Amino acid sequence: MEIKIGIQHTARELNLESNLSAEEVEAAVAAALKDGGVLALTDDKDRKVLIPGEKIAYVELGEPTGRKVGFGAI
């Protein structure tokens, strides 16, 4: 699962790949926003990302896309 997280007052978004399902990520985000706690996610390389709930601007969930190689006809 590809996850993009926008953080308030930060120009860049946080991108990570995770083995979590969309429902698990959505539940974790909802809990962090509701309680004013911390969003804790683990990526596919077992690195943990911690984000304060009050600093989350948006979360975008999607399937990972393969990288395109070479030139394609338009």
Short mmCIF file of N, CA and C in Angstrom, two decimals:
data_model
loop_
_atom_site.label_atom_id
_atom_site.label_comp_id
_atom_site.label_asym_id
_atom_site.label_seq_id
_atom_site.Cartn_x
_atom_site.Cartn_y
_atom_site.Cartn_z
N MET A 1 0.84 -1.17 0.00
CA MET A 1 0.00 0.00 0.00
C MET A 1 0.89 1.23 0.00
N GLU A 2 0.63 2.14 -0.93
CA GLU A 2 1.35 3.40 -0.98
C GLU A 2 0.60 4.42 -0.14
N ILE A 3 1.32 5.11 0.74
CA ILE A 3 0.72 6.09 1.64
C ILE A 3 1.43 7.42 1.45
N LYS A 4 0.66 8.48 1.23
CA LYS A 4 1.19 9.84 1.14
C LYS A 4 0.54 10.64 2.26
N ILE A 5 1.36 11.30 3.06
CA ILE A 5 0.85 12.06 4.19
C ILE A 5 1.34 13.50 4.06
N GLY A 6 0.38 14.42 4.04
CA GLY A 6 0.71 15.84 4.05
C GLY A 6 0.80 16.31 5.49
N ILE A 7 1.84 17.07 5.78
CA ILE A 7 2.06 17.57 7.13
C ILE A 7 1.97 19.09 7.10
N GLN A 8 1.22 19.65 8.03
CA GLN A 8 1.00 21.10 8.07
C GLN A 8 2.33 21.84 8.14
N HIS A 9 2.40 22.97 7.43
CA HIS A 9 3.56 23.86 7.43
C HIS A 9 4.83 23.18 6.92
N THR A 10 4.66 22.15 6.09
CA THR A 10 5.79 21.47 5.47
C THR A 10 5.54 21.40 3.97
N ALA A 11 6.53 21.79 3.19
CA ALA A 11 6.35 21.86 1.75
C ALA A 11 6.25 20.48 1.09
N ARG A 12 6.92 19.49 1.63
CA ARG A 12 6.93 18.17 1.02
C ARG A 12 6.02 17.22 1.77
N GLU A 13 5.50 16.25 1.02
CA GLU A 13 4.68 15.22 1.66
C GLU A 13 5.56 14.03 2.01
N LEU A 14 5.09 13.22 2.94
CA LEU A 14 5.79 12.03 3.36
C LEU A 14 5.23 10.85 2.57
N ASN A 15 6.09 10.11 1.86
CA ASN A 15 5.68 8.96 1.06
C ASN A 15 6.30 7.71 1.66
N LEU A 16 5.47 6.68 1.81
CA LEU A 16 6.01 5.40 2.26
C LEU A 16 5.17 4.26 1.71
N GLU A 17 5.82 3.11 1.60
CA GLU A 17 5.17 1.87 1.19
C GLU A 17 5.00 1.03 2.45
N SER A 18 3.82 0.46 2.63
CA SER A 18 3.55 -0.33 3.83
C SER A 18 2.82 -1.61 3.45
N ASN A 19 2.98 -2.61 4.29
CA ASN A 19 2.27 -3.88 4.10
C ASN A 19 0.91 -3.87 4.78
N LEU A 20 0.53 -2.74 5.40
CA LEU A 20 -0.76 -2.62 6.05
C LEU A 20 -1.87 -2.49 5.01
N SER A 21 -3.07 -2.90 5.39
CA SER A 21 -4.21 -2.74 4.50
C SER A 21 -4.74 -1.30 4.62
N ALA A 22 -5.57 -0.90 3.67
CA ALA A 22 -6.15 0.44 3.69
C ALA A 22 -6.99 0.64 4.95
N GLU A 23 -7.70 -0.39 5.36
CA GLU A 23 -8.54 -0.29 6.56
C GLU A 23 -7.70 -0.09 7.81
N GLU A 24 -6.56 -0.77 7.90
CA GLU A 24 -5.68 -0.61 9.07
C GLU A 24 -5.09 0.80 9.13
N VAL A 25 -4.68 1.32 7.99
CA VAL A 25 -4.13 2.68 7.95
C VAL A 25 -5.21 3.69 8.30
N GLU A 26 -6.39 3.50 7.74
CA GLU A 26 -7.50 4.42 8.01
C GLU A 26 -7.86 4.43 9.49
N ALA A 27 -7.88 3.27 10.12
CA ALA A 27 -8.18 3.19 11.55
C ALA A 27 -7.11 3.88 12.39
N ALA A 28 -5.84 3.70 12.01
CA ALA A 28 -4.74 4.35 12.75
C ALA A 28 -4.81 5.86 12.62
N VAL A 29 -5.12 6.36 11.41
CA VAL A 29 -5.24 7.80 11.19
C VAL A 29 -6.42 8.36 11.98
N ALA A 30 -7.55 7.68 11.93
CA ALA A 30 -8.74 8.14 12.65
C ALA A 30 -8.48 8.20 14.15
N ALA A 31 -7.80 7.20 14.69
CA ALA A 31 -7.49 7.19 16.13
C ALA A 31 -6.54 8.34 16.49
N ALA A 32 -5.55 8.61 15.66
CA ALA A 32 -4.61 9.71 15.94
C ALA A 32 -5.31 11.06 15.87
N LEU A 33 -6.24 11.23 14.93
CA LEU A 33 -6.95 12.50 14.82
C LEU A 33 -7.96 12.68 15.94
N LYS A 34 -8.61 11.60 16.33
CA LYS A 34 -9.64 11.67 17.36
C LYS A 34 -9.05 11.99 18.72
N ASP A 35 -8.00 11.30 19.09
CA ASP A 35 -7.41 11.45 20.42
C ASP A 35 -6.36 12.54 20.50
N GLY A 36 -5.98 13.10 19.35
CA GLY A 36 -4.89 14.07 19.35
C GLY A 36 -3.57 13.40 19.66
N GLY A 37 -3.49 12.11 19.37
CA GLY A 37 -2.30 11.33 19.66
C GLY A 37 -1.30 11.35 18.52
N VAL A 38 -0.59 10.25 18.40
CA VAL A 38 0.46 10.12 17.42
C VAL A 38 0.09 9.03 16.42
N LEU A 39 0.27 9.32 15.12
CA LEU A 39 0.08 8.32 14.08
C LEU A 39 1.38 7.56 13.97
N ALA A 40 1.35 6.26 14.22
CA ALA A 40 2.53 5.41 14.13
C ALA A 40 2.31 4.38 13.03
N LEU A 41 3.13 4.44 11.99
CA LEU A 41 3.05 3.50 10.88
C LEU A 41 4.41 2.86 10.66
N THR A 42 4.41 1.63 10.19
CA THR A 42 5.64 0.92 9.87
C THR A 42 5.67 0.67 8.38
N ASP A 43 6.79 1.03 7.72
CA ASP A 43 6.87 0.82 6.28
C ASP A 43 7.31 -0.60 5.96
N ASP A 44 7.44 -0.90 4.67
CA ASP A 44 7.77 -2.26 4.25
C ASP A 44 9.21 -2.67 4.56
N LYS A 45 10.04 -1.73 5.05
CA LYS A 45 11.41 -2.04 5.46
C LYS A 45 11.55 -2.02 6.98
N ASP A 46 10.41 -2.13 7.67
CA ASP A 46 10.33 -2.15 9.13
C ASP A 46 10.85 -0.88 9.80
N ARG A 47 10.75 0.25 9.11
CA ARG A 47 11.08 1.53 9.73
C ARG A 47 9.78 2.13 10.26
N LYS A 48 9.83 2.70 11.43
CA LYS A 48 8.64 3.28 12.04
C LYS A 48 8.61 4.78 11.81
N VAL A 49 7.42 5.28 11.43
CA VAL A 49 7.20 6.70 11.20
C VAL A 49 6.19 7.18 12.23
N LEU A 50 6.52 8.24 12.94
CA LEU A 50 5.64 8.81 13.97
C LEU A 50 5.31 10.25 13.59
N ILE A 51 4.01 10.57 13.56
CA ILE A 51 3.56 11.91 13.19
C ILE A 51 2.52 12.36 14.21
N PRO A 52 2.69 13.54 14.80
CA PRO A 52 1.66 14.05 15.71
C PRO A 52 0.33 14.23 14.98
N GLY A 53 -0.75 13.76 15.56
CA GLY A 53 -2.06 13.81 14.92
C GLY A 53 -2.51 15.21 14.54
N GLU A 54 -2.19 16.20 15.35
CA GLU A 54 -2.64 17.56 15.07
C GLU A 54 -1.88 18.20 13.91
N LYS A 55 -0.79 17.59 13.44
CA LYS A 55 -0.01 18.13 12.33
C LYS A 55 -0.36 17.50 10.99
N ILE A 56 -1.26 16.51 10.97
CA ILE A 56 -1.63 15.83 9.72
C ILE A 56 -2.57 16.73 8.92
N ALA A 57 -2.19 17.02 7.67
CA ALA A 57 -3.03 17.82 6.79
C ALA A 57 -3.93 16.92 5.95
N TYR A 58 -3.37 15.84 5.40
CA TYR A 58 -4.15 14.89 4.61
C TYR A 58 -3.41 13.56 4.53
N VAL A 59 -4.14 12.51 4.21
CA VAL A 59 -3.57 11.19 3.99
C VAL A 59 -4.17 10.63 2.71
N GLU A 60 -3.32 10.18 1.81
CA GLU A 60 -3.75 9.60 0.53
C GLU A 60 -3.29 8.15 0.48
N LEU A 61 -4.22 7.26 0.22
CA LEU A 61 -3.92 5.83 0.16
C LEU A 61 -4.10 5.34 -1.27
N GLY A 62 -3.23 4.45 -1.71
CA GLY A 62 -3.34 3.89 -3.05
C GLY A 62 -2.43 2.71 -3.24
N GLU A 63 -2.64 2.02 -4.32
CA GLU A 63 -1.79 0.89 -4.66
C GLU A 63 -0.49 1.40 -5.26
N PRO A 64 0.62 0.72 -4.98
CA PRO A 64 1.89 1.16 -5.58
C PRO A 64 1.86 1.00 -7.09
N THR A 65 2.48 1.95 -7.78
CA THR A 65 2.53 1.89 -9.23
C THR A 65 3.94 1.51 -9.65
N GLY A 66 4.05 0.71 -10.70
CA GLY A 66 5.35 0.34 -11.21
C GLY A 66 6.01 1.50 -11.89
N ARG A 67 7.31 1.54 -11.84
CA ARG A 67 8.03 2.62 -12.49
C ARG A 67 8.11 2.36 -13.98
N LYS A 68 7.92 3.42 -14.75
CA LYS A 68 7.99 3.30 -16.20
C LYS A 68 9.44 3.49 -16.63
N VAL A 69 9.87 2.65 -17.54
CA VAL A 69 11.24 2.70 -18.03
C VAL A 69 11.21 2.93 -19.52
N GLY A 70 12.07 3.81 -19.99
CA GLY A 70 12.17 4.04 -21.43
C GLY A 70 11.22 5.13 -21.89
N PHE A 71 11.11 5.23 -23.19
CA PHE A 71 10.27 6.24 -23.80
C PHE A 71 9.01 5.59 -24.33
N GLY A 72 7.91 6.22 -24.11
CA GLY A 72 6.63 5.68 -24.59
C GLY A 72 6.03 6.61 -25.63
N ALA A 73 5.26 6.04 -26.51
CA ALA A 73 4.56 6.84 -27.50
C ALA A 73 3.35 7.50 -26.87
N ILE A 74 3.13 8.74 -27.20
CA ILE A 74 2.01 9.48 -26.62
C ILE A 74 0.85 9.45 -27.57
#
